[in-house]
XYZ file of C-alpha atoms in Angstrom:
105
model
C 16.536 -11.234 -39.730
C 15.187 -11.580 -43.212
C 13.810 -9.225 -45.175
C 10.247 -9.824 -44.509
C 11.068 -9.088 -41.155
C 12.539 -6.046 -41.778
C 9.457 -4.950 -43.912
C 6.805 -6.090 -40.760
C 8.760 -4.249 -38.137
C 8.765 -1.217 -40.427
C 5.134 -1.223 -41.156
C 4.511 -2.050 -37.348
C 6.359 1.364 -36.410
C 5.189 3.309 -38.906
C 1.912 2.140 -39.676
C 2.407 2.097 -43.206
C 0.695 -0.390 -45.372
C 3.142 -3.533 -45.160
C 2.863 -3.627 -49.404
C 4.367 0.252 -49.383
C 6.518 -0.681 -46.778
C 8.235 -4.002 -49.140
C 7.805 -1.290 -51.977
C 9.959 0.918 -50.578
C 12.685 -1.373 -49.395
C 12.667 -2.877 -52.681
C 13.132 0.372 -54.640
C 15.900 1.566 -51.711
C 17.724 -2.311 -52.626
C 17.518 -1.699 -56.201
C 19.009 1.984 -55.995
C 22.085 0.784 -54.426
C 22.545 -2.379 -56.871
C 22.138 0.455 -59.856
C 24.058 2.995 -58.533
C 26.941 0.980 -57.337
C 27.013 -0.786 -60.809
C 27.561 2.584 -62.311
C 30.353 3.295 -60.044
C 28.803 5.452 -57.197
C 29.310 5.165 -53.606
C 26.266 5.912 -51.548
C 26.662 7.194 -47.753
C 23.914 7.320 -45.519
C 24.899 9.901 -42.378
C 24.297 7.954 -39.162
C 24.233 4.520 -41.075
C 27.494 4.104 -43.021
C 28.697 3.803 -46.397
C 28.136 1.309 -49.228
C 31.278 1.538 -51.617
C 32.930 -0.129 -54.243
C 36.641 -1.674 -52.964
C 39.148 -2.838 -56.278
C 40.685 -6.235 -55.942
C 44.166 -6.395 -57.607
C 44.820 -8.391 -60.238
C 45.915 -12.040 -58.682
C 47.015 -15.516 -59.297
C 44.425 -18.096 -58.275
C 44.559 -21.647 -58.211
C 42.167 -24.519 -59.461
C 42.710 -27.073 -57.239
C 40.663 -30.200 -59.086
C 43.299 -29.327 -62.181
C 46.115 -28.156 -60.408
C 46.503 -25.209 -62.250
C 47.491 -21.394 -61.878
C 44.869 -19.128 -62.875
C 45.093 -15.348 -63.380
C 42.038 -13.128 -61.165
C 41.780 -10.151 -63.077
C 41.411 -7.061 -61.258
C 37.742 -6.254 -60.156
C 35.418 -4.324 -57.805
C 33.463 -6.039 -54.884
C 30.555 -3.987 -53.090
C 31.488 -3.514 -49.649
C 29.977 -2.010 -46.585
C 31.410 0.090 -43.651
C 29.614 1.159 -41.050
C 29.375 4.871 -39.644
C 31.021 5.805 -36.074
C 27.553 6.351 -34.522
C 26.516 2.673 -35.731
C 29.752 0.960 -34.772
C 29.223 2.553 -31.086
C 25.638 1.466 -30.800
C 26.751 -1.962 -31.636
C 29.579 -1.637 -29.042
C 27.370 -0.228 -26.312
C 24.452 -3.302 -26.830
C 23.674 -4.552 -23.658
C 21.781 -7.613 -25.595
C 25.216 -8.449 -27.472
C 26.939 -8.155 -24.341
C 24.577 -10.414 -22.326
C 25.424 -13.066 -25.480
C 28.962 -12.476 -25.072
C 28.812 -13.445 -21.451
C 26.878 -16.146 -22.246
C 29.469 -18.011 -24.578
C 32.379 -17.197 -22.857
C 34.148 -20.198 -20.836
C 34.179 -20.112 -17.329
């Protein structure tokens, strides 16, 4: 689903103007960018939680030289999703129709 998607299925629910609606979005997207560049985690109850995860320091390698490279230690945005989420996910009886679908018989 792309975002445009998102914003038309919002507006069809709500009935807000689909140019509020991609307003909105845009302003919660840039929130979370901003805030998680200044170090803050951001947890939405019933949703889950957008944090920042540290990567230690490593040692790469750049395979077209053949060369050992140093990864200095960093932060990557991550995502984890709440309890309530992760069980609605689980309990999908469209994801489980797909998993029947794919596996062998």
């Amino acid at each position: 689903m792309t975002k445009a998607e998102v914003v038309q299925q919002i507006a069809d629910k709500t009935g807000i103007d689909k140019a509020d609606v991609y307003t909105t979005v845009e302003a919660f997207f840039t929130v979370v960018k901003n805030s998680m560049a200044e170090g803050e985690n951001i947890y939405v109850r019933g949703f889950g939680s957008f944090v920042n995860k540290k990567r230690a320091q490593k040692i790469g390698r750049n395979i077209s030289k053949n060369t050992a490279i140093v990864i200095e230690e960093h932060f990557v945005p991550s995502f984890k999703p709440s309890k309530v989420f992760v069980e609605k996910i689980k309990t999908s009886e469209k994801l489980s129709e797909k998993l029947k679908v794919t596996e062998p018989s």
